[in-house]
Tab-separated table of C-alpha atoms in Angstrom:
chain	number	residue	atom	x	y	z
F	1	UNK	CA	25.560	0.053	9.852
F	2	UNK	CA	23.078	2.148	11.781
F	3	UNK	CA	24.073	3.752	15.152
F	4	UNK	CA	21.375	4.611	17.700
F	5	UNK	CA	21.269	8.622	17.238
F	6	UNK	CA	22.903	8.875	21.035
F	7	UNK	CA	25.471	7.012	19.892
F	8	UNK	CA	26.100	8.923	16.764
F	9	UNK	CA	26.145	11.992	19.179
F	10	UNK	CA	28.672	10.886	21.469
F	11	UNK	CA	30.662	9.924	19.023
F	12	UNK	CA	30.323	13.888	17.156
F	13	UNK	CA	31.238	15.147	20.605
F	14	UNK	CA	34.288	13.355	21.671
F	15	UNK	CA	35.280	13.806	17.629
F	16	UNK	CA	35.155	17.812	18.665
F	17	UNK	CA	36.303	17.406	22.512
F	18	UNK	CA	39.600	15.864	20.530
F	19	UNK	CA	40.193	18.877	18.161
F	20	UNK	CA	39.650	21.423	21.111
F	21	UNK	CA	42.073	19.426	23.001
F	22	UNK	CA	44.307	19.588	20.170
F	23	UNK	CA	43.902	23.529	18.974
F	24	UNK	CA	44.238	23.932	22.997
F	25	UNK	CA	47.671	22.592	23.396
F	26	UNK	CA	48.731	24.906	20.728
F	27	UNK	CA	47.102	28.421	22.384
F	28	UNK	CA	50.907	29.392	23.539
F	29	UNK	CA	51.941	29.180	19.734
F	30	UNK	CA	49.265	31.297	18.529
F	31	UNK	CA	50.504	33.878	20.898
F	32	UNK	CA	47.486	33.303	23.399
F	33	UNK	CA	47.647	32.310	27.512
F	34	UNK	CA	48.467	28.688	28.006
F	35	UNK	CA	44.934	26.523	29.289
F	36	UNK	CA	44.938	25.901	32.703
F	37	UNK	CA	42.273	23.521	34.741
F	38	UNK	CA	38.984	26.038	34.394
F	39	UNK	CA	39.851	26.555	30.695
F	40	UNK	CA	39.488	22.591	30.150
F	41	UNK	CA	36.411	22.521	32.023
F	42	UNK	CA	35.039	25.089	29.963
F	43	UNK	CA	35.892	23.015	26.600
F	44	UNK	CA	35.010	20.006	27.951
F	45	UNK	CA	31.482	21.771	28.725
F	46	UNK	CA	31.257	23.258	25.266
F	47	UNK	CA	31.645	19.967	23.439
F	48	UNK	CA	30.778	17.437	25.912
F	49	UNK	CA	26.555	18.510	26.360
F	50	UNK	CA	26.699	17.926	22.367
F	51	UNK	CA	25.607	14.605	23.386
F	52	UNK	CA	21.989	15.589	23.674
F	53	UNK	CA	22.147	17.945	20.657
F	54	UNK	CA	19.422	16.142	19.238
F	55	UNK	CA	17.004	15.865	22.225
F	56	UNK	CA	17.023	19.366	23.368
F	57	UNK	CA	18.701	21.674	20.693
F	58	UNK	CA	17.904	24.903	22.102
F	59	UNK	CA	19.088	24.015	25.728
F	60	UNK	CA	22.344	23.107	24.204
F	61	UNK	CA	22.936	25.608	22.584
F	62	UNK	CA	22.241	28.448	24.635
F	63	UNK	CA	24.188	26.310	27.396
F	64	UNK	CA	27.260	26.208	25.146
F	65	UNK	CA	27.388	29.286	24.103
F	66	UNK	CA	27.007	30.595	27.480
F	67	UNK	CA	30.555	28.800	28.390
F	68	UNK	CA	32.043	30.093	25.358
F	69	UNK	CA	31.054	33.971	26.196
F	70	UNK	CA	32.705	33.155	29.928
F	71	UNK	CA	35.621	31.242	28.270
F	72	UNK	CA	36.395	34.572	25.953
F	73	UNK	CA	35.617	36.897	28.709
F	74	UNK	CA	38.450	34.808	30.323
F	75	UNK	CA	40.945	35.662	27.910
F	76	UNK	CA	41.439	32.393	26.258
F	77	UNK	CA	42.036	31.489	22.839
F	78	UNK	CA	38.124	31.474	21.601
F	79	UNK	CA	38.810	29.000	18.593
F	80	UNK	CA	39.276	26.342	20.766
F	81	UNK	CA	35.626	26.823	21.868
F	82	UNK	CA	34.007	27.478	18.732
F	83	UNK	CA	32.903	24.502	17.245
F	84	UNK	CA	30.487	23.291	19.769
F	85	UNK	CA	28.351	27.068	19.049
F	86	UNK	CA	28.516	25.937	15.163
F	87	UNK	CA	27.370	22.886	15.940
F	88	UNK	CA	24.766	23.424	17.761
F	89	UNK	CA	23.369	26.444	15.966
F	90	UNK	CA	23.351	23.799	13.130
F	91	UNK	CA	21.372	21.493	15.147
F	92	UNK	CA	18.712	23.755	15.729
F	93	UNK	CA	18.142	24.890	12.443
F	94	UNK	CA	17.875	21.379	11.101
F	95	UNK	CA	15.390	20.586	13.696
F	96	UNK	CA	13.281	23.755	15.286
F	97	UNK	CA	11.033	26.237	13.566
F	98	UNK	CA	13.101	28.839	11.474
F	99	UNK	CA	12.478	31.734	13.921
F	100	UNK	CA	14.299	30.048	16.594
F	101	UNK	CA	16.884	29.123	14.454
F	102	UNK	CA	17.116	32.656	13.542
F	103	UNK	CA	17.446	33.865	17.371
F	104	UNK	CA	20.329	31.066	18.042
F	105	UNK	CA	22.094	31.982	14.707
F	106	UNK	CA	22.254	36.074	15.798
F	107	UNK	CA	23.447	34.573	19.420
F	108	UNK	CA	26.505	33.058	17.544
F	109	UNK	CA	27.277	35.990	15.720
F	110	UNK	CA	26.957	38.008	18.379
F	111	UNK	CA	29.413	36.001	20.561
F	112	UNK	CA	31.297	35.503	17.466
F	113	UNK	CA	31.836	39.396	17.359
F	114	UNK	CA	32.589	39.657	20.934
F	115	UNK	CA	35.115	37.716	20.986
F	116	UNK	CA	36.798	39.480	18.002
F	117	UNK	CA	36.260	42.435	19.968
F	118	UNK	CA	37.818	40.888	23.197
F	119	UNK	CA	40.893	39.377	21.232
F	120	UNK	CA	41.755	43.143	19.654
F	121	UNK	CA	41.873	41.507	16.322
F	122	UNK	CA	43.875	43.483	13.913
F	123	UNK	CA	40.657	43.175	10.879
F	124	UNK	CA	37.058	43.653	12.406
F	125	UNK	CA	35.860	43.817	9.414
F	126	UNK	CA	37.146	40.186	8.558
F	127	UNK	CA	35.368	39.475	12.531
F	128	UNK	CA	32.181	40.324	10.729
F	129	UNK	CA	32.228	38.823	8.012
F	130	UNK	CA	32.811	35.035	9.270
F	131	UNK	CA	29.998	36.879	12.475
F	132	UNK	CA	27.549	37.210	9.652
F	133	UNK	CA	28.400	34.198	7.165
F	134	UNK	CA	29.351	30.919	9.305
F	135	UNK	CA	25.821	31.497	10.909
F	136	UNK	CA	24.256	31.966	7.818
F	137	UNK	CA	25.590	28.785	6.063
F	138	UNK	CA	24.622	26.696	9.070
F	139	UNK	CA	21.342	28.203	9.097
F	140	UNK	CA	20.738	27.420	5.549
F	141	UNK	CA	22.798	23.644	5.626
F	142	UNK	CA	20.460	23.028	8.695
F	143	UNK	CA	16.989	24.626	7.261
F	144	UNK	CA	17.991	21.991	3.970
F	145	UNK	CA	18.677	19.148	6.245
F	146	UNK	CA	15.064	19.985	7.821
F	147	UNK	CA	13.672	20.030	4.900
F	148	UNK	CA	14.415	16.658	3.565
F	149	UNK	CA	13.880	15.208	6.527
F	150	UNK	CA	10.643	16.547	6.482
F	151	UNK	CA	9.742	15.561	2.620
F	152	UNK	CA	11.122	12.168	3.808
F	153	UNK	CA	8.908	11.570	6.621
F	154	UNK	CA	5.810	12.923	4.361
F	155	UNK	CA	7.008	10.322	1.476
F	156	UNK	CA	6.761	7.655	3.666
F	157	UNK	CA	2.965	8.493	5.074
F	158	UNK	CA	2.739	8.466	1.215
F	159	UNK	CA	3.871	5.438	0.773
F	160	UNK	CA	1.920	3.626	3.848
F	161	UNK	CA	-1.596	5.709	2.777
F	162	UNK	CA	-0.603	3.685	-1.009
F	163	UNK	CA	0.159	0.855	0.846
F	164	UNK	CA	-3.315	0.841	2.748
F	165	UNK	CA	-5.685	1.744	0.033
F	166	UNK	CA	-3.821	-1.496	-1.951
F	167	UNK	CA	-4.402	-3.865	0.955
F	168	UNK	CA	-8.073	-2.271	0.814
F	169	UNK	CA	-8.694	-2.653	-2.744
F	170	UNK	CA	-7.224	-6.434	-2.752
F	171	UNK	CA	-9.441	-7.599	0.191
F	172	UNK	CA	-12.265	-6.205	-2.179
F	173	UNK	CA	-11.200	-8.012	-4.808
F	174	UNK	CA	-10.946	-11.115	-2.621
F	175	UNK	CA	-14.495	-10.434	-1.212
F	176	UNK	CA	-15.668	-10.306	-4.516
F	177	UNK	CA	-14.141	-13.357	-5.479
F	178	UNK	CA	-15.788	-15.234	-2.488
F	179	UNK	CA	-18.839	-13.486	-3.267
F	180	UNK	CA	-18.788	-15.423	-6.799
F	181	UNK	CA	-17.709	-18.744	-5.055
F	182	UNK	CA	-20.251	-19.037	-1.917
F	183	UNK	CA	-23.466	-17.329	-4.077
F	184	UNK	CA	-22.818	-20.504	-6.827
F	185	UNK	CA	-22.196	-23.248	-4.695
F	186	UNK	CA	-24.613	-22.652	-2.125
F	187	UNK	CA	-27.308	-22.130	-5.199
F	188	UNK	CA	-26.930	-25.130	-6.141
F	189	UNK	CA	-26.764	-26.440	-2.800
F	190	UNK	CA	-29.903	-24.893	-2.061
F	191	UNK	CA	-32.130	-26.345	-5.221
F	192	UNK	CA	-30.718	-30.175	-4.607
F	193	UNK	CA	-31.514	-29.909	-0.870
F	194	UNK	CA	-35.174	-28.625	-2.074
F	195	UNK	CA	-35.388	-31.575	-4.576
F	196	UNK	CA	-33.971	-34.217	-2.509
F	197	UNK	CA	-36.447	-33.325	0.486
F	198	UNK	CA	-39.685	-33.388	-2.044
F	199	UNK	CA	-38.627	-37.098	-3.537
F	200	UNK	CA	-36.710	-38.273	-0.038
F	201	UNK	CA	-39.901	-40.930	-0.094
F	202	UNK	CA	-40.596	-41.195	-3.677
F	203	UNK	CA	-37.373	-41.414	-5.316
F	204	UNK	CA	-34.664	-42.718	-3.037
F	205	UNK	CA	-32.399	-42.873	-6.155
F	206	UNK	CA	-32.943	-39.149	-7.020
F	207	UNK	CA	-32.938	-38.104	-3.718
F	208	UNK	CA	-29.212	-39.893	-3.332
F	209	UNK	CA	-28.061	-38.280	-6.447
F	210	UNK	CA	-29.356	-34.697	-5.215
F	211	UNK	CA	-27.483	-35.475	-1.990
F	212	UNK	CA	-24.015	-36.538	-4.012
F	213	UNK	CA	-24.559	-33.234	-5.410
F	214	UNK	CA	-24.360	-31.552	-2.480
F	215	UNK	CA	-21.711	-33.376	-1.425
F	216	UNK	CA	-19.643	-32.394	-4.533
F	217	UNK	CA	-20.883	-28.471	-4.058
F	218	UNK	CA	-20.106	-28.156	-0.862
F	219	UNK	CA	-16.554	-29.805	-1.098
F	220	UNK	CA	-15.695	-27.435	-4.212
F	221	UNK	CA	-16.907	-24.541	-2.519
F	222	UNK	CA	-14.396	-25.547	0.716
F	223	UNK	CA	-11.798	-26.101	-1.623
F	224	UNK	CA	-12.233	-22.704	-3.381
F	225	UNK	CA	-12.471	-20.916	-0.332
F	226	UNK	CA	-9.230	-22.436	1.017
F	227	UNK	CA	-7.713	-21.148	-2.354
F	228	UNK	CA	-8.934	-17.777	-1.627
F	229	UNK	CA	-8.228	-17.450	2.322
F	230	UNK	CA	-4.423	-18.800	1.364
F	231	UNK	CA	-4.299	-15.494	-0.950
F	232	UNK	CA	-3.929	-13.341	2.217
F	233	UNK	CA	-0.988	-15.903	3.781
F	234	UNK	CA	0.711	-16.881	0.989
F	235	UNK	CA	2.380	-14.358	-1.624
F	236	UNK	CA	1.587	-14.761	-5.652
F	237	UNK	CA	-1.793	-15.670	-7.594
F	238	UNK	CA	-2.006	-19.194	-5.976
F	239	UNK	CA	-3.403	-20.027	-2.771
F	240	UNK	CA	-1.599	-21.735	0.260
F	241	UNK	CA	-2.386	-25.592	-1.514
F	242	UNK	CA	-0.651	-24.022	-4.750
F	243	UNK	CA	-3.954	-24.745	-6.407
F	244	UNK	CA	-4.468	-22.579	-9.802
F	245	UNK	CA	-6.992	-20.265	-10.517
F	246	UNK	CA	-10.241	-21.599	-12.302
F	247	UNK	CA	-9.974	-21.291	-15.840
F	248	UNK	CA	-12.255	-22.193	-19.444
F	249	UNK	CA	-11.014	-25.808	-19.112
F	250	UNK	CA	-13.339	-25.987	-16.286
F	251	UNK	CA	-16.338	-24.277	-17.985
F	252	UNK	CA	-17.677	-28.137	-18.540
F	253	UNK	CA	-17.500	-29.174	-14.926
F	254	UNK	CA	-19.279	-25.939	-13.840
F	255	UNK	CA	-21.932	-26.529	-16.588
F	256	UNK	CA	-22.772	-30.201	-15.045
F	257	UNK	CA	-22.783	-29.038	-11.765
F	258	UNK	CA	-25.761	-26.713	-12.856
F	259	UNK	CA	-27.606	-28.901	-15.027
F	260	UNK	CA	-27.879	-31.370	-11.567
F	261	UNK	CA	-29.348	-28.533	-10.335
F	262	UNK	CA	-32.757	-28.730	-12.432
F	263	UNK	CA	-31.086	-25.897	-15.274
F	264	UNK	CA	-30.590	-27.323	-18.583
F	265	UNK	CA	-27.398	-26.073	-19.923
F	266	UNK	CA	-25.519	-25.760	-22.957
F	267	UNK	CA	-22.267	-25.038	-23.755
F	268	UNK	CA	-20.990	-24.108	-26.744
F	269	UNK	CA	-17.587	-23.041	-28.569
F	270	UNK	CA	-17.505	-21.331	-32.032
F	271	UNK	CA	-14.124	-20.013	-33.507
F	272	UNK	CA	-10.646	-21.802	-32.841
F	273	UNK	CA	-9.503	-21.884	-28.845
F	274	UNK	CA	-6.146	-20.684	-28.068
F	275	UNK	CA	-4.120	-19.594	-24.930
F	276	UNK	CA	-5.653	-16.860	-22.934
F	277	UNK	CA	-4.212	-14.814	-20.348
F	278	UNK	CA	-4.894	-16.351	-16.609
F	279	UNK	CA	-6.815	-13.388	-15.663
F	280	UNK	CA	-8.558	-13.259	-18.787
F	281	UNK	CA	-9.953	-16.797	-18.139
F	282	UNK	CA	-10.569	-16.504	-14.457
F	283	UNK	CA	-12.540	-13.277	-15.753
F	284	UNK	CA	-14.851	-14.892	-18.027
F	285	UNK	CA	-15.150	-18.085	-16.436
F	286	UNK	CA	-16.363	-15.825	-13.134
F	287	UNK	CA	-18.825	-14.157	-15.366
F	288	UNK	CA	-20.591	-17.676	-16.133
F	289	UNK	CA	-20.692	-18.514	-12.956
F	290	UNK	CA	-22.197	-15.399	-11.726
F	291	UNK	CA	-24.856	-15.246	-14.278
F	292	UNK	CA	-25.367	-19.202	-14.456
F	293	UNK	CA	-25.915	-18.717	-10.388
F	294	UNK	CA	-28.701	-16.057	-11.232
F	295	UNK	CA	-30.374	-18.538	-13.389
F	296	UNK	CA	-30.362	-21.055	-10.625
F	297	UNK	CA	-32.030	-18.311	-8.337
F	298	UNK	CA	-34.108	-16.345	-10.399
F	299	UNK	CA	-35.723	-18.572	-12.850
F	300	UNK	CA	-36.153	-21.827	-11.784
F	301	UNK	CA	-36.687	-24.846	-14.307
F	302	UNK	CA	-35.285	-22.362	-17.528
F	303	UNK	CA	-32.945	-23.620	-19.980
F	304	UNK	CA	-30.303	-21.364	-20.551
F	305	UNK	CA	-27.072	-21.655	-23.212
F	306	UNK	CA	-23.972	-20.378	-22.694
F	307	UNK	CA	-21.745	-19.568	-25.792
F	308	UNK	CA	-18.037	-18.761	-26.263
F	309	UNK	CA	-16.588	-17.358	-28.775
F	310	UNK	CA	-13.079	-16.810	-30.297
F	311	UNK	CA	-12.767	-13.948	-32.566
F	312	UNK	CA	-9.782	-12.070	-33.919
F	313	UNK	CA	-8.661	-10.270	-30.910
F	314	UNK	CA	-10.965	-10.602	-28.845
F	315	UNK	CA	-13.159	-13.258	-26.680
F	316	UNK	CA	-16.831	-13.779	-26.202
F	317	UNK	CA	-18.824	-15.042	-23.859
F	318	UNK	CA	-22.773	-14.980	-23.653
F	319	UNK	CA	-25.437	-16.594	-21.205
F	320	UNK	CA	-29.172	-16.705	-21.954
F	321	UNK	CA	-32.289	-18.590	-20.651
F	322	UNK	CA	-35.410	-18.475	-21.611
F	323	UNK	CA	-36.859	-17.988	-18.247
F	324	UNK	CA	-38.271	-18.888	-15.480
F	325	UNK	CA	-41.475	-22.099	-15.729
F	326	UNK	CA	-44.407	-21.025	-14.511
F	327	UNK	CA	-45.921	-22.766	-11.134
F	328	UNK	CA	-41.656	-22.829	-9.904
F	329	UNK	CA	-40.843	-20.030	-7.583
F	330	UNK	CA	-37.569	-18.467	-7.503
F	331	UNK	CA	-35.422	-18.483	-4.773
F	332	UNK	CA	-35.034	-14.998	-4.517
F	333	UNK	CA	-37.372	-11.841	-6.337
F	334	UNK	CA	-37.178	-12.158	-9.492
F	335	UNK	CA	-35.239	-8.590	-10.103
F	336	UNK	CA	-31.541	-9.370	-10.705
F	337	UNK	CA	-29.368	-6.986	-8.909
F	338	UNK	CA	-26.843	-6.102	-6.048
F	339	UNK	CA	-23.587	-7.640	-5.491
F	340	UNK	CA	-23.312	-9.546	-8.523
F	341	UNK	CA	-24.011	-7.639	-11.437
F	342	UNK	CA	-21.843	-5.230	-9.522
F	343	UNK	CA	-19.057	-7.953	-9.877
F	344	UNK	CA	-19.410	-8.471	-13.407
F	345	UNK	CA	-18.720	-4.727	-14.065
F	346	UNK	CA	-15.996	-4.064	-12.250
F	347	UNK	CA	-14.492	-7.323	-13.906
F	348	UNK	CA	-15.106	-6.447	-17.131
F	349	UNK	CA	-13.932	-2.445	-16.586
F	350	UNK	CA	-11.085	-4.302	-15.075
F	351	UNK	CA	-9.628	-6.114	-18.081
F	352	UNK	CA	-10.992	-3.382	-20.649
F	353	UNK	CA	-13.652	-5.307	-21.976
F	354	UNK	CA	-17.549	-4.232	-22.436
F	355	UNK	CA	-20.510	-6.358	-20.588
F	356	UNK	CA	-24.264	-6.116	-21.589
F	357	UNK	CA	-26.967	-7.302	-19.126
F	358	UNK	CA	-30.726	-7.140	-19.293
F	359	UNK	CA	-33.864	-9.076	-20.026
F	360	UNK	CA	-33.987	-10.402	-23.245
F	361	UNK	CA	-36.644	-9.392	-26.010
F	362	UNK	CA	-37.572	-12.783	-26.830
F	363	UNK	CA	-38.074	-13.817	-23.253
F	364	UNK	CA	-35.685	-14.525	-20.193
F	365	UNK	CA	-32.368	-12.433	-19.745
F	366	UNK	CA	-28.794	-12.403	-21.042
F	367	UNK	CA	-25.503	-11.287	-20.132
F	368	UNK	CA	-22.942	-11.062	-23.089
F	369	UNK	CA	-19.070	-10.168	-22.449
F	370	UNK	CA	-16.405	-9.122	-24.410
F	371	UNK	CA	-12.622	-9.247	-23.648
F	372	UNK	CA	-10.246	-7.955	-25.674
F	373	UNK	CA	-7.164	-10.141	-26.354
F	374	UNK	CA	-4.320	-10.039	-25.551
F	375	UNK	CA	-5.338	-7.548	-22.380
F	376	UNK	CA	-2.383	-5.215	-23.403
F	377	UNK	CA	-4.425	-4.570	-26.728
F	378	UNK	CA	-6.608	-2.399	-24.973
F	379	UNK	CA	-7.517	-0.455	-22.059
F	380	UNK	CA	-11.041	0.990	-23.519
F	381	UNK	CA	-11.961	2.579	-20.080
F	382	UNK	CA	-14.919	2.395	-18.562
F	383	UNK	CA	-17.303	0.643	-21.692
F	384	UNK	CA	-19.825	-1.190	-19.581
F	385	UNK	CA	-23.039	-0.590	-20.107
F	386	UNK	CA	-26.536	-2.005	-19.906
């Protein structure tokens, strides 16, 4: 259980109001006057401003040990008073600079001295000695106690700063992800609205189909948008719907969805599928879409193929078209850049694997990844290249 730190405090004070009460009743033992009214005031006022030890150190203590000087000069027992000084000489040096710990440390001793000299003790030397080491050992217990408190308040700006740049970093990597969904869907979406508006009078059957294809688009990229928005509600890999990520099994559906789109596309598998990591999959099967969207934009009317491959520890993955047909303009320029190819780097860098990306020598352009499997097999560093 935590106390408020006032509490804590008034608890610490009445704690050492009750041993002064207790060493006082027994002054006429030790051989010392008896306490009378004043001398209980004083005690109470060297243990009772404790309270606000924390909240003003260096008033309490020089207002403490300014009752314990008059209490000695009084000729009272000055044990009784001496744990509220030690105290609060503590309290400073756990929270205030070292120099003014230093100062309120040589006040205690110095008090501490005068009352050995008032009390005609029988050692001085044995005066000194506690004058010079009880302020040094709460000077050091109380420059520690700063200390860690300090380190502790810098590990936790630590911490947050981590915590910050990790938020960061995941709402790029959520960006980036609905970066890869909008630029495909609405790609598609764009190239069946152009096709159904140029046959809307000519082809009412085509222009449906084009339209049911925009339909479909549009809905997926909703869905897939949901999926990633309910990332930053819900905890885990899943979004809010517990939908999974997209994987290979839907390589097919993605491949129709482009080949309505005007691309011819085809898919093919070489080597014998097995299990792949989710992020693995969601990698690659980002990768086609990103470069099957570029097709969509870039070279209108082009065939393209994409390939995967199984190999022995690893996984392949290659897209190629053969261009764009001549008398079709693109969407966009024809350069391919920005955002995307950005995407598939970081992916690839991401899961250790190597990404190639350029026009092709025979005509049109190609994008080949590699991941090796399992991920844990290899973290190659940075090996994209161009």
């Amino acid at each position: 259980m935590r106390l408020h730190s006032l509490a804590a405090d008034g608890l610490i004070a009445a704690a050492l109001t009750t041993v002064a009460v207790l060493l006082g009743t027994e002054a006429v033992a030790q051989g010392w006057p008896a306490l009378d009214p004043l001398a209980w005031t004083l005690v109470a006022l060297l243990t009772l401003p404790l309270v606000l030890r924390t909240r003003a150190p260096v008033t309490v203590c020089l207002a403490v040990h300014a009752c314990w000087a008059l209490y000695v000069t009084l000729g009272y027992w000055p044990v009784v008073g001496s744990f509220g000084p030690m105290l609060a000489v503590y309290t400073v040096a756990s929270l205030r600079p070292t120099r003014t710990a230093a100062v309120c440390a040589a006040l205690l001793a110095g008090v501490w001295i005068y009352a050995g000299l008032r009390s005609d003790a029988g050692s001085m030397a044995s005066v000194a000695g506690q004058a010079v080491g009880f302020p040094l050992v709460l000077w050091r217990f109380g420059y520690v106690a700063r200390r860690t408190g300090e380190l502790t308040l810098r590990l936790r700006a630590e911490q947050a700063d981590r915590a910050r740049r990790e938020v960061a970093e995941e709402r790029v990597r959520i960006a980036r992800e609905l970066h890869d969904v909008v630029a495909h869907h609405i790609a598609v979406i764009n190239v069946q609205a152009g096709l159904a508006r140029f046959v809307f009078r000519s082809d009412a059957r085509t222009a449906r189909e084009a339209l049911d294809t925009i339909e479909g688009a549009s809905g997926e990229a909703l869905a897939e948008l949901r999926r990633m928005l309910g990332l930053l509600r819900a905890d885990g890999v899943q979004g809010a719907d517990g939908a999974p990520a997209p994987g290979l099994d839907q390589l097919d559906e993605m491949v129709t969805r482009v080949r309505t789109g005007g691309v011819g596309v085809e898919l093919r598998v070489t080597g014998t599928p097995r299990p792949l990591p989710p992020g693995v999959q969601l990698c690659v099967y980002r990768v086609v879409q990103e470069a099957l969207t570029n097709v969509l934009k870039h070279a209108p009317g082009a065939e393209a193929a994409v390939e995967l491959a199984y190999r022995a520890g690893e996984v392949t993955v290659s897209v190629t078209d053969d261009g764009p047909v001549e008398g079709l303009d693109p969407v966009t320029p024809a350069e391919r850049g920005g955002h995307g190819l950005i995407g598939m780097r970081e992916r690839a860098k991401l899961y250790g694997g190597t990404i190639l990306v350029g026009p092709r020598s025979e005509g049109g352009f190609g994008v080949r990844l590699t991941l090796p499997t399992p991920v844990q097999a290899a973290r190659r560093g940075d090996a994209v290249r161009e």
